[in-house]
Structure formats: C-alpha cells, structure tokens
Amino acid sequence: MPHLSRRARERVVEIDSELPIMKLLPERFHDSVLNPEGVIAMGIAENALMTPVFTEYIEKNMRLHADHFKYHLTARRGHAHSTEDALPEYINDTFHPRIPVTRQNSVVGPGVGSLIGEFCWQVCDDGEAFMITAPFYGGFQPDCQYPSRTKLVVVDVPPEIDPLSKDAIPYLEQTIEKSKVNGPTIRGVILCNPHNPLGRVYPEESIVAYASLAEKYDLHLLVDEIYGNQVYPSSLVPNPPPFVSALAMDLPMLAKCDPARIHVVAGPSKDFGASGLRIGILISQHNPEIIKLLDSATMLNAIPGPTDAIFAAAINDKEWRDWFLEESRRRISEAYEVIVTWCNLHQIPIFPSYAGQFAVMDLAKILERFGEDKAMAEKKEALTFAMLKAGVLIVPTGQDQSPTRYRIVFVRPKEIIELALYRLEAAFGLSK
Ligand SMILES: Cc1ncc(COP(=O)(O)O)c(C=O)c1O
C-alpha cells in the first residue's frame, strides 16, 4: 500500500471505534418506498418533523445569486446580506446576548462539528486535551480528535450526582489535578447546553461554576448551544426552565473570569432540520486571535453558496422564522409524548427531558432478558443484534455512569416513530 502518515495510520484504527452506527451499510437503512424492511436508525439527531414545511418555503423563497457560485470569500464581499450577517442577527434575536454578536466577533463555518475541530486545533497542541462530563454527545470525540489530535478526557460523575449541577465541579477538578501528574495537559472544558443526550439545560449557577473553573485552571470554556432553540414542554416537565445562553450572562463579573476564555458554538441546522446543509457559528467576543485564526481556517473550508442562500432566506424572514421555531417546538413536544406514552405502557423508565431531539430510557430490565448472568457488554451486543434483526436501532447514551441508558432520537414523522416502536417491541420481546 502507498505510504500513509503515522497520524493517518493511527486515525484509521480510531475511526472504527468512534461511531458504530456508521458501520451499518447504507443499503441497510429504512426508506418507506425503496427499502421498507430496512433498519430505522433512531440514533442520529436529524429533525424530520418540519422538513416538508422548510422544503416548501425554500423552494418558494430562496434566491441564488451569481456570487453564490463563487468562492465564499468572494461571495461574502459581494452580496449584502449573507449568513455572515444573518446568523449573528439570528443569535441576537433568539439567545439575547449581553454584547451583540457581529460579523467581527464570530465565524461562520461548515457545521458546529467542523468549527469545534478547528477550534481544538487553535488551542491544543498534539495530544493535549479537552474535558467533558459523561454522558456526552459521541460526536465530540471525533470532532476534537480530527484534525488536531486533541484528546477528550471523560469525567465520570457518580450516578447519584446530577452531572449538570455544580456538584459535578469537584470531579472535574480531580481530573485536572490527576492530569497534572499523569497527563494529558488539559486546555479546555466542553459544556453542552442544552445537554445532549440528557435533554436538559444547565442551571445558571453551573455555567458560572464552569467559568470559574476555567479561570482557576487557565482553561478555555467551549459551550455548545446547538439545541438552544429547542426547549419544549411535556407531560413529564410541563414548565421547563428556559434556556439561558452563556452569551446572555455576565460571566466575567459573576465568575471573575477572563472573557477571552469563553466561546460559544451554535447554528440553525438543528432548528431547521437541515444538518446536511452544513452551517454553524463560533462566537468569541473577546478573543480576536481565535476569530482571526478561524477566519483563515474557514476561508476555503467554507459553507457552500447554496447553503448560504437557503439560510439567509430562512432566518432573515423573521416573522416566518419565529413561527417555524414555535411550530417545530410544538411538534417536538408532541413526538416526545408518543415516546413517553410508549415507555409508560411498557413500564420502561424514561428520563424527564425537555430539550433537544432525543429521549433517554433505561433498558436495565430489557437487557436482563438477554442473559441475566452475562456481562453487560454481551447483553448489549445481543440487544443490538435483536434490534437489527427487527429492523430498528437505538444506541446507548455513551460512557454513561448508568450503562443501561439508551438514547432514542424521536423527531421523525408519526408513522415512522410508530413503526420503530413496533419493531422495538419485537426486539425487546414485549407484548403490545
Ligand atoms: C451537541 C451537538 N453538537 C454538534 C453537533 C454537530 O453539528 P453539525 O452537524 O453542525 O456539525 C451535533 C449533532 O448531532 C450535536 O448533537
């Protein structure tokens, strides 16, 4: 085989362990028309509830301009209202930052994951690390790892402690102290608010505690707020606490923290169920060096012109956009209720979520059916096998202190959710 770099050879091995769902061959996935017997994968956070509405709007309202066909750097000099202006405005309207987000203190790039990857490259040398509490969104691992080879140090918080509470901070501190002795050098901490997979928001006092921690140990604080517009009520949590962006808080004053350490990533792709279009924004209001570096990194690794045209149309039409966000939350809430009802029917414990696009259920009892005396890993493998045989797939929450928790992405049309739940009943050996 022709030569591969040492880092590429290491990467090839890592890829296999990162996102197991990716290993499923594309032709095995469900399609109502082309492959009705295929596997319904309920593991990837793609919101299909509003797709027909979004598609119809875009077909009528999107205008491609000649500049959209050029390099992004030419395009952004050209037409007046690209997403570079519209996206900061969107964040200002929906997250209410204390200091307005502008073109100058933010960078638009092809997805939040890609921006996290670039950001890690700016702040970590080879083999240095970011820290996160478990459970966490599995994509953070590859986002940190590639291209900068940043490690993600996972902090286990005992199951009796809420990982979103500030009681988790001492565990982060212990991890930092340990890494001072054994490595790796920790450069930052990731906070995902609203949390994926737990579907809840961090209390403001926790965000302040994270910012204080960042100051105390000279760390960056990277807050992922991609689900900030998706807090919804349900029968389990009829009055959810509001999402408060780190940008809306006076963290420099409350946490006595250098604001240059605080960075927020967000974007409209989850809001509009359009993650394939690739768009995200990183906001760093007091760190011009990071902005300069990211501006340069996204010069050629930019959002595509049609993506720019689509989102500029959608998020600039404020009346329609606000209606859309509200209607989307209503549909998410309705879809969540289908899962709650199903879990109640089968006495499967469900974690009371109220944000994002996923529900977390505890399959401890179901897993017992797959060999009481077997090791947990074996039971989980047998369960996965049974699900694939039944034509459905959900995945564990990932490095969770409660290893029997599974995450189901439920933002699918009703008939798909119902079919998926029907297949899960078969896989779990449940009677209707
Ligand atoms: C918390 C979180 N951050 C980032 C991403 C990736 O976002 P993007 O598709 O914009 O790269 C996801 C996708 O599921 C996510 O759940």
Tab-separated table of C-alpha atoms and ligand atoms in Angstrom:
chain	number	residue	atom	x	y	z
A	1	MET	CA	0.000	0.000	0.000
A	2	PRO	CA	1.255	3.554	-0.708
A	3	HIS	CA	2.568	5.422	2.305
A	4	LEU	CA	0.263	6.829	4.966
A	5	SER	CA	1.430	9.222	7.659
A	6	ARG	CA	1.772	7.851	11.184
A	7	ARG	CA	-1.134	10.023	12.316
A	8	ALA	CA	-3.307	8.725	9.466
A	9	ARG	CA	-2.498	5.130	10.391
A	10	GLU	CA	-3.498	5.865	13.980
A	11	ARG	CA	-6.649	7.578	12.769
A	12	VAL	CA	-7.730	4.600	10.643
A	13	VAL	CA	-7.845	2.491	13.803
A	14	GLU	CA	-9.702	5.155	15.799
A	15	ILE	CA	-12.430	5.630	13.181
A	16	ASP	CA	-13.718	2.104	13.757
A	17	SER	CA	-14.384	2.752	17.423
A	18	GLU	CA	-15.949	6.200	17.072
A	19	LEU	CA	-19.468	5.991	15.738
A	20	PRO	CA	-20.590	2.361	15.455
A	21	ILE	CA	-23.824	3.395	13.729
A	22	MET	CA	-21.723	4.478	10.741
A	23	LYS	CA	-20.662	0.867	10.229
A	24	LEU	CA	-24.121	-0.080	9.067
A	25	LEU	CA	-24.061	-0.347	5.277
A	26	PRO	CA	-26.081	2.471	3.641
A	27	GLU	CA	-28.289	-0.005	1.745
A	28	ARG	CA	-29.491	-1.469	5.045
A	29	PHE	CA	-31.247	1.748	6.149
A	30	HIS	CA	-35.009	2.085	6.047
A	31	ASP	CA	-36.778	4.002	3.311
A	32	SER	CA	-40.582	3.897	3.225
A	33	VAL	CA	-40.611	3.334	-0.547
A	34	LEU	CA	-37.221	1.940	-1.566
A	35	ASN	CA	-36.408	-0.219	1.448
A	36	PRO	CA	-39.398	-0.613	3.778
A	37	GLU	CA	-37.790	-3.574	5.562
A	38	GLY	CA	-34.558	-1.629	6.178
A	39	VAL	CA	-33.270	-0.580	9.599
A	40	ILE	CA	-34.904	2.518	11.104
A	41	ALA	CA	-31.923	4.222	12.731
A	42	MET	CA	-33.138	6.321	15.639
A	43	GLY	CA	-29.628	7.362	16.655
A	44	ILE	CA	-28.736	10.409	14.592
A	45	ALA	CA	-30.179	13.774	15.626
A	46	GLU	CA	-31.846	14.808	12.389
A	47	ASN	CA	-35.183	16.519	12.799
A	48	ALA	CA	-37.618	15.463	10.077
A	49	LEU	CA	-40.741	16.907	11.718
A	50	MET	CA	-40.632	20.184	9.804
A	51	THR	CA	-38.845	19.067	6.623
A	52	PRO	CA	-41.872	19.440	4.296
A	53	VAL	CA	-42.547	22.958	5.642
A	54	PHE	CA	-38.908	24.001	5.282
A	55	THR	CA	-38.622	22.493	1.804
A	56	GLU	CA	-41.733	24.277	0.580
A	57	TYR	CA	-40.574	27.604	1.993
A	58	ILE	CA	-37.113	27.287	0.444
A	59	GLU	CA	-38.489	26.282	-2.957
A	60	LYS	CA	-40.558	29.468	-2.995
A	61	ASN	CA	-38.188	31.928	-1.370
A	62	MET	CA	-34.568	31.056	-1.905
A	63	ARG	CA	-32.769	33.212	-4.477
A	64	LEU	CA	-29.453	32.072	-5.884
A	65	HIS	CA	-27.232	34.996	-6.750
A	66	ALA	CA	-24.204	34.782	-9.077
A	67	ASP	CA	-21.949	35.274	-6.033
A	68	HIS	CA	-23.247	32.045	-4.509
A	69	PHE	CA	-21.327	30.129	-7.154
A	70	LYS	CA	-18.010	31.714	-6.263
A	71	TYR	CA	-15.504	31.052	-3.519
A	72	HIS	CA	-17.091	32.027	-0.253
A	73	LEU	CA	-14.531	34.772	0.310
A	74	THR	CA	-15.629	36.415	-2.960
A	75	ALA	CA	-19.281	35.809	-2.161
A	76	ARG	CA	-19.088	37.410	1.237
A	77	ARG	CA	-17.572	40.541	-0.246
A	78	GLY	CA	-20.331	40.583	-2.851
A	79	HIS	CA	-23.985	40.417	-1.831
A	80	ALA	CA	-25.054	42.371	1.174
A	81	HIS	CA	-26.987	40.002	3.388
A	82	SER	CA	-25.219	36.638	3.513
A	83	THR	CA	-25.383	34.356	6.547
A	84	GLU	CA	-22.305	36.139	7.886
A	85	ASP	CA	-24.687	38.982	8.747
A	86	ALA	CA	-27.870	36.974	9.140
A	87	LEU	CA	-26.531	34.333	11.529
A	88	PRO	CA	-25.213	36.788	14.148
A	89	GLU	CA	-28.588	38.517	13.948
A	90	TYR	CA	-30.360	35.174	14.414
A	91	ILE	CA	-28.299	34.508	17.545
A	92	ASN	CA	-29.019	38.040	18.821
A	93	ASP	CA	-32.759	37.567	18.303
A	94	THR	CA	-33.010	34.101	19.834
A	95	PHE	CA	-30.231	33.955	22.501
A	96	HIS	CA	-30.329	37.609	23.667
A	97	PRO	CA	-26.594	38.057	24.246
A	98	ARG	CA	-25.374	40.812	26.573
A	99	ILE	CA	-22.991	42.016	23.860
A	100	PRO	CA	-24.358	41.777	20.313
A	101	VAL	CA	-22.900	39.059	18.118
A	102	THR	CA	-21.435	40.562	14.971
A	103	ARG	CA	-19.517	39.507	11.876
A	104	GLN	CA	-16.393	40.689	13.715
A	105	ASN	CA	-16.731	38.568	16.857
A	106	SER	CA	-17.992	35.385	15.198
A	107	VAL	CA	-17.062	32.984	12.404
A	108	VAL	CA	-19.496	31.075	10.231
A	109	GLY	CA	-18.270	27.637	9.151
A	110	PRO	CA	-19.489	24.356	7.647
A	111	GLY	CA	-21.075	22.886	10.765
A	112	VAL	CA	-20.604	23.043	14.502
A	113	GLY	CA	-18.517	19.852	14.484
A	114	SER	CA	-16.113	21.306	11.956
A	115	LEU	CA	-15.782	24.540	13.962
A	116	ILE	CA	-15.057	22.547	17.140
A	117	GLY	CA	-12.369	20.645	15.240
A	118	GLU	CA	-10.762	23.876	14.015
A	119	PHE	CA	-11.038	25.436	17.466
A	120	CYS	CA	-9.259	22.472	19.069
A	121	TRP	CA	-6.512	22.896	16.504
A	122	GLN	CA	-6.099	26.534	17.588
A	123	VAL	CA	-5.862	25.877	21.316
A	124	CYS	CA	-4.373	22.380	21.761
A	125	ASP	CA	-1.008	21.054	20.739
A	126	ASP	CA	-0.783	17.416	19.659
A	127	GLY	CA	-2.049	15.110	22.394
A	128	GLU	CA	-3.394	17.857	24.683
A	129	ALA	CA	-6.951	17.581	25.850
A	130	PHE	CA	-10.421	18.929	26.420
A	131	MET	CA	-12.532	17.634	29.258
A	132	ILE	CA	-16.216	16.722	29.412
A	133	THR	CA	-18.525	15.017	31.899
A	134	ALA	CA	-20.230	11.740	30.968
A	135	PRO	CA	-22.621	11.030	29.384
A	136	PHE	CA	-21.874	13.186	26.361
A	137	TYR	CA	-22.645	13.523	22.656
A	138	GLY	CA	-20.488	10.909	20.898
A	139	GLY	CA	-19.547	13.235	18.032
A	140	PHE	CA	-17.377	15.372	20.335
A	141	GLN	CA	-14.743	12.661	20.365
A	142	PRO	CA	-14.047	12.699	16.589
A	143	ASP	CA	-14.581	16.471	16.407
A	144	CYS	CA	-11.795	17.010	18.954
A	145	GLN	CA	-9.592	14.292	17.582
A	146	TYR	CA	-9.582	15.343	13.965
A	147	PRO	CA	-7.657	17.197	12.643
A	148	SER	CA	-5.917	18.435	15.787
A	149	ARG	CA	-5.461	15.112	17.632
A	150	THR	CA	-6.949	16.661	20.740
A	151	LYS	CA	-7.888	14.073	23.341
A	152	LEU	CA	-11.239	14.138	25.069
A	153	VAL	CA	-10.836	13.321	28.751
A	154	VAL	CA	-14.114	11.954	30.089
A	155	VAL	CA	-15.001	12.843	33.669
A	156	ASP	CA	-17.149	10.279	35.439
A	157	VAL	CA	-19.523	11.788	37.933
A	158	PRO	CA	-21.111	9.260	40.358
A	159	PRO	CA	-24.681	8.330	39.322
A	160	GLU	CA	-26.168	9.933	42.446
A	161	ILE	CA	-24.818	13.343	41.352
A	162	ASP	CA	-26.526	15.296	38.605
A	163	PRO	CA	-23.763	15.924	36.032
A	164	LEU	CA	-25.441	19.236	35.135
A	165	SER	CA	-25.309	20.531	38.696
A	166	LYS	CA	-22.377	22.423	40.111
A	167	ASP	CA	-21.776	19.406	42.374
A	168	ALA	CA	-20.018	17.898	39.353
A	169	ILE	CA	-17.253	20.536	39.507
A	170	PRO	CA	-15.109	18.781	42.179
A	171	TYR	CA	-14.897	15.755	39.858
A	172	LEU	CA	-13.629	17.977	37.064
A	173	GLU	CA	-11.081	19.451	39.467
A	174	GLN	CA	-9.898	15.985	40.490
A	175	THR	CA	-9.418	15.114	36.834
A	176	ILE	CA	-7.373	18.260	36.242
A	177	GLU	CA	-5.189	17.527	39.278
A	178	LYS	CA	-4.633	13.943	38.136
A	179	SER	CA	-3.750	15.027	34.620
A	180	LYS	CA	-1.165	17.439	36.036
A	181	VAL	CA	0.683	14.334	37.235
A	182	ASN	CA	-0.084	11.778	34.522
A	183	GLY	CA	-1.066	13.963	31.565
A	184	PRO	CA	-2.551	14.821	29.186
A	185	THR	CA	-2.394	18.584	29.582
A	186	ILE	CA	-5.974	19.851	29.726
A	187	ARG	CA	-6.606	23.066	27.799
A	188	GLY	CA	-10.351	23.369	27.990
A	189	VAL	CA	-13.724	22.074	29.000
A	190	ILE	CA	-16.795	21.459	26.851
A	191	LEU	CA	-20.241	22.177	28.161
A	192	CYS	CA	-23.190	21.165	26.005
A	193	ASN	CA	-26.202	23.297	26.891
A	194	PRO	CA	-28.936	22.126	26.382
A	195	HIS	CA	-27.347	18.788	27.094
A	196	ASN	CA	-27.098	16.028	24.538
A	197	PRO	CA	-28.067	13.269	25.419
A	198	LEU	CA	-29.863	14.245	28.666
A	199	GLY	CA	-32.094	16.871	27.031
A	200	ARG	CA	-31.961	19.394	29.877
A	201	VAL	CA	-30.472	22.837	30.419
A	202	TYR	CA	-27.680	23.676	32.840
A	203	PRO	CA	-28.706	25.838	35.778
A	204	GLU	CA	-27.089	29.274	35.501
A	205	GLU	CA	-25.081	28.656	38.679
A	206	SER	CA	-23.433	25.651	36.980
A	207	ILE	CA	-22.419	27.756	33.994
A	208	VAL	CA	-20.885	30.299	36.379
A	209	ALA	CA	-19.075	27.460	38.190
A	210	TYR	CA	-17.685	26.189	34.878
A	211	ALA	CA	-16.448	29.687	34.007
A	212	SER	CA	-14.778	29.986	37.449
A	213	LEU	CA	-13.167	26.597	36.915
A	214	ALA	CA	-11.858	27.774	33.546
A	215	GLU	CA	-10.342	30.834	35.199
A	216	LYS	CA	-8.849	28.883	38.116
A	217	TYR	CA	-7.066	26.372	35.888
A	218	ASP	CA	-6.349	28.589	32.870
A	219	LEU	CA	-8.738	26.718	30.549
A	220	HIS	CA	-10.959	27.576	27.611
A	221	LEU	CA	-14.692	27.100	28.115
A	222	LEU	CA	-16.426	25.939	24.933
A	223	VAL	CA	-20.211	25.997	25.229
A	224	ASP	CA	-22.177	24.102	22.579
A	225	GLU	CA	-25.633	25.684	22.345
A	226	ILE	CA	-26.819	23.989	19.156
A	227	TYR	CA	-30.112	22.956	20.840
A	228	GLY	CA	-30.713	26.380	22.452
A	229	ASN	CA	-33.913	26.969	20.461
A	230	GLN	CA	-35.395	23.569	21.256
A	231	VAL	CA	-36.761	23.643	24.784
A	232	TYR	CA	-40.292	22.236	24.884
A	233	PRO	CA	-42.916	21.332	27.500
A	234	SER	CA	-44.233	17.815	28.020
A	235	SER	CA	-46.389	15.866	30.448
A	236	LEU	CA	-43.206	14.954	32.354
A	237	VAL	CA	-41.947	18.557	32.556
A	238	PRO	CA	-44.885	20.895	31.825
A	239	ASN	CA	-42.940	24.071	32.709
A	240	PRO	CA	-39.346	23.547	31.642
A	241	PRO	CA	-36.750	26.079	32.777
A	242	PRO	CA	-35.775	28.461	29.994
A	243	PHE	CA	-32.522	28.065	28.113
A	244	VAL	CA	-30.075	30.833	29.066
A	245	SER	CA	-27.147	31.284	26.724
A	246	ALA	CA	-23.678	31.791	28.200
A	247	LEU	CA	-23.657	34.892	25.974
A	248	ALA	CA	-26.596	36.341	27.897
A	249	MET	CA	-24.850	36.007	31.258
A	250	ASP	CA	-22.304	38.393	32.715
A	251	LEU	CA	-19.762	35.604	33.232
A	252	PRO	CA	-16.742	37.923	33.516
A	253	MET	CA	-18.407	39.560	36.515
A	254	LEU	CA	-20.231	36.531	38.001
A	255	ALA	CA	-17.289	34.142	37.667
A	256	LYS	CA	-14.479	36.707	37.732
A	257	CYS	CA	-13.391	35.108	34.515
A	258	ASP	CA	-11.376	36.471	31.609
A	259	PRO	CA	-13.992	36.722	28.815
A	260	ALA	CA	-11.349	35.730	26.256
A	261	ARG	CA	-11.707	32.144	27.555
A	262	ILE	CA	-15.381	31.875	26.696
A	263	HIS	CA	-16.522	30.638	23.310
A	264	VAL	CA	-19.945	29.547	22.120
A	265	VAL	CA	-20.864	27.363	19.153
A	266	ALA	CA	-24.390	27.249	17.778
A	267	GLY	CA	-26.218	27.229	14.465
A	268	PRO	CA	-29.560	26.916	12.744
A	269	SER	CA	-29.123	23.429	11.255
A	270	LYS	CA	-30.847	21.513	14.080
A	271	ASP	CA	-33.572	24.171	14.342
A	272	PHE	CA	-34.452	23.758	10.689
A	273	GLY	CA	-33.820	20.024	10.413
A	274	ALA	CA	-31.154	20.677	7.811
A	275	SER	CA	-27.887	19.322	9.204
A	276	GLY	CA	-26.840	18.159	5.725
A	277	LEU	CA	-26.528	21.758	4.535
A	278	ARG	CA	-23.530	22.280	6.877
A	279	ILE	CA	-23.573	25.518	8.780
A	280	GLY	CA	-22.552	26.642	12.249
A	281	ILE	CA	-21.196	29.673	14.063
A	282	LEU	CA	-18.464	30.110	16.653
A	283	ILE	CA	-18.725	33.230	18.772
A	284	SER	CA	-15.723	34.501	20.689
A	285	GLN	CA	-16.453	38.062	21.707
A	286	HIS	CA	-13.183	38.919	23.423
A	287	ASN	CA	-10.619	36.830	21.616
A	288	PRO	CA	-9.759	38.421	18.263
A	289	GLU	CA	-6.864	35.999	17.781
A	290	ILE	CA	-9.207	32.992	17.756
A	291	ILE	CA	-11.500	34.803	15.314
A	292	LYS	CA	-8.576	35.668	13.039
A	293	LEU	CA	-7.368	32.045	13.062
A	294	LEU	CA	-10.842	30.659	12.403
A	295	ASP	CA	-11.500	33.220	9.688
A	296	SER	CA	-8.432	31.972	7.918
A	297	ALA	CA	-9.273	28.290	8.548
A	298	THR	CA	-12.758	28.712	7.066
A	299	MET	CA	-11.555	30.625	4.014
A	300	LEU	CA	-11.618	27.519	1.813
A	301	ASN	CA	-13.350	25.190	4.272
A	302	ALA	CA	-16.384	27.458	3.985
A	303	ILE	CA	-20.134	26.974	3.904
A	304	PRO	CA	-21.306	26.231	0.349
A	305	GLY	CA	-23.009	29.057	-1.594
A	306	PRO	CA	-26.437	27.328	-1.802
A	307	THR	CA	-26.356	26.772	1.986
A	308	ASP	CA	-25.692	30.467	2.401
A	309	ALA	CA	-28.630	31.317	0.118
A	310	ILE	CA	-31.004	28.902	1.872
A	311	PHE	CA	-30.291	30.014	5.430
A	312	ALA	CA	-30.063	33.702	4.585
A	313	ALA	CA	-33.601	33.426	3.138
A	314	ALA	CA	-34.982	31.444	6.066
A	315	ILE	CA	-33.514	33.314	9.001
A	316	ASN	CA	-33.968	36.798	7.558
A	317	ASP	CA	-37.724	36.308	7.219
A	318	LYS	CA	-38.212	36.932	10.916
A	319	GLU	CA	-41.972	36.532	11.146
A	320	TRP	CA	-41.960	33.211	9.299
A	321	ARG	CA	-38.790	32.072	11.114
A	322	ASP	CA	-40.274	32.695	14.575
A	323	TRP	CA	-43.475	30.895	13.617
A	324	PHE	CA	-41.376	27.995	12.311
A	325	LEU	CA	-39.329	27.699	15.525
A	326	GLU	CA	-42.516	27.733	17.624
A	327	GLU	CA	-44.265	25.168	15.438
A	328	SER	CA	-41.144	22.988	15.492
A	329	ARG	CA	-41.103	23.024	19.321
A	330	ARG	CA	-44.789	22.110	19.325
A	331	ARG	CA	-44.163	19.127	17.041
A	332	ILE	CA	-41.103	18.021	19.036
A	333	SER	CA	-43.193	18.096	22.204
A	334	GLU	CA	-45.944	16.068	20.510
A	335	ALA	CA	-43.439	13.471	19.255
A	336	TYR	CA	-41.804	13.215	22.700
A	337	GLU	CA	-45.219	12.445	24.166
A	338	VAL	CA	-45.517	9.402	21.874
A	339	ILE	CA	-42.312	8.037	23.446
A	340	VAL	CA	-43.491	8.848	26.986
A	341	THR	CA	-46.788	7.023	26.408
A	342	TRP	CA	-44.993	4.006	24.949
A	343	CYS	CA	-42.473	3.854	27.814
A	344	ASN	CA	-45.298	4.099	30.358
A	345	LEU	CA	-47.215	1.331	28.601
A	346	HIS	CA	-44.208	-0.987	28.850
A	347	GLN	CA	-43.011	0.304	32.227
A	348	ILE	CA	-39.698	1.383	30.785
A	349	PRO	CA	-38.248	4.214	32.892
A	350	ILE	CA	-37.845	7.405	30.852
A	351	PHE	CA	-35.597	10.295	31.881
A	352	PRO	CA	-37.597	13.566	32.038
A	353	SER	CA	-36.068	15.518	29.132
A	354	TYR	CA	-37.326	18.857	27.820
A	355	ALA	CA	-34.757	19.983	25.249
A	356	GLY	CA	-33.230	18.745	22.014
A	357	GLN	CA	-34.445	15.882	19.885
A	358	PHE	CA	-33.853	12.753	21.936
A	359	ALA	CA	-35.302	10.788	24.821
A	360	VAL	CA	-33.312	8.672	27.239
A	361	MET	CA	-34.731	5.427	28.541
A	362	ASP	CA	-33.348	2.910	30.972
A	363	LEU	CA	-33.311	-0.565	29.459
A	364	ALA	CA	-31.949	-2.371	32.556
A	365	LYS	CA	-34.966	-4.709	32.722
A	366	ILE	CA	-34.963	-5.339	28.972
A	367	LEU	CA	-31.239	-6.136	29.000
A	368	GLU	CA	-31.832	-8.779	31.683
A	369	ARG	CA	-33.835	-10.716	29.114
A	370	PHE	CA	-30.645	-11.079	27.080
A	371	GLY	CA	-28.902	-13.305	29.649
A	372	GLU	CA	-29.114	-12.427	33.339
A	373	ASP	CA	-25.716	-13.916	34.100
A	374	LYS	CA	-23.945	-12.453	31.068
A	375	ALA	CA	-21.587	-9.457	31.216
A	376	MET	CA	-23.184	-6.095	30.380
A	377	ALA	CA	-21.216	-5.769	27.105
A	378	GLU	CA	-22.512	-9.157	25.942
A	379	LYS	CA	-26.111	-8.288	26.819
A	380	LYS	CA	-25.819	-5.014	24.931
A	381	GLU	CA	-24.398	-6.769	21.897
A	382	ALA	CA	-27.250	-9.278	21.961
A	383	LEU	CA	-29.763	-6.428	22.247
A	384	THR	CA	-28.200	-4.626	19.266
A	385	PHE	CA	-28.378	-7.839	17.281
A	386	ALA	CA	-32.060	-8.279	18.175
A	387	MET	CA	-32.816	-4.687	17.187
A	388	LEU	CA	-31.068	-5.008	13.838
A	389	LYS	CA	-32.974	-8.220	13.179
A	390	ALA	CA	-36.222	-6.413	13.949
A	391	GLY	CA	-35.240	-3.512	11.646
A	392	VAL	CA	-34.595	-0.741	14.163
A	393	LEU	CA	-31.614	0.684	16.024
A	394	ILE	CA	-31.121	2.863	19.079
A	395	VAL	CA	-27.779	3.281	20.820
A	396	PRO	CA	-26.549	3.588	24.422
A	397	THR	CA	-26.002	7.109	25.754
A	398	GLY	CA	-22.245	6.514	25.664
A	399	GLN	CA	-19.738	6.180	28.508
A	400	ASP	CA	-22.641	6.734	30.878
A	401	GLN	CA	-22.329	6.040	34.609
A	402	SER	CA	-25.728	4.402	34.155
A	403	PRO	CA	-24.700	1.939	31.422
A	404	THR	CA	-28.212	0.690	30.716
A	405	ARG	CA	-29.449	4.027	29.371
A	406	TYR	CA	-30.246	4.277	25.660
A	407	ARG	CA	-30.961	7.379	23.593
A	408	ILE	CA	-33.753	7.440	21.039
A	409	VAL	CA	-33.972	10.271	18.530
A	410	PHE	CA	-37.707	10.694	18.153
A	411	VAL	CA	-38.058	13.656	15.763
A	412	ARG	CA	-39.448	11.578	12.917
A	413	PRO	CA	-42.892	11.587	11.294
A	414	LYS	CA	-45.513	9.855	13.441
A	415	GLU	CA	-45.813	6.804	11.192
A	416	ILE	CA	-42.042	6.243	11.369
A	417	ILE	CA	-41.909	6.590	15.165
A	418	GLU	CA	-44.821	4.178	15.470
A	419	LEU	CA	-43.190	1.644	13.153
A	420	ALA	CA	-39.874	1.995	15.036
A	421	LEU	CA	-41.596	1.438	18.392
A	422	TYR	CA	-43.458	-1.566	16.985
A	423	ARG	CA	-40.124	-3.025	15.891
A	424	LEU	CA	-38.556	-2.227	19.267
A	425	GLU	CA	-41.375	-4.203	20.916
A	426	ALA	CA	-40.382	-7.168	18.772
A	427	ALA	CA	-36.682	-6.713	19.560
A	428	PHE	CA	-37.303	-6.311	23.301
A	429	GLY	CA	-39.712	-9.251	23.407
A	430	LEU	CA	-42.593	-7.086	24.658
A	431	SER	CA	-46.247	-7.823	24.109
A	432	LYS	CA	-48.456	-4.971	22.889
B	1	LIG	C1	-24.433	18.706	20.662
B	1	LIG	C2	-24.066	18.640	19.216
B	1	LIG	N1	-23.087	19.446	18.765
B	1	LIG	C3	-22.710	19.415	17.474
B	1	LIG	C4	-23.328	18.570	16.576
B	1	LIG	C5	-22.856	18.553	15.147
B	1	LIG	O1	-23.360	19.651	14.493
B	1	LIG	P1	-23.067	19.896	12.938
B	1	LIG	O2	-23.949	18.977	12.158
B	1	LIG	O3	-23.407	21.328	12.760
B	1	LIG	O4	-21.613	19.606	12.729
B	1	LIG	C6	-24.368	17.738	17.000
B	1	LIG	C7	-25.029	16.813	16.054
B	1	LIG	O5	-25.775	15.940	16.394
B	1	LIG	C8	-24.742	17.767	18.361
B	1	LIG	O6	-25.710	16.977	18.828
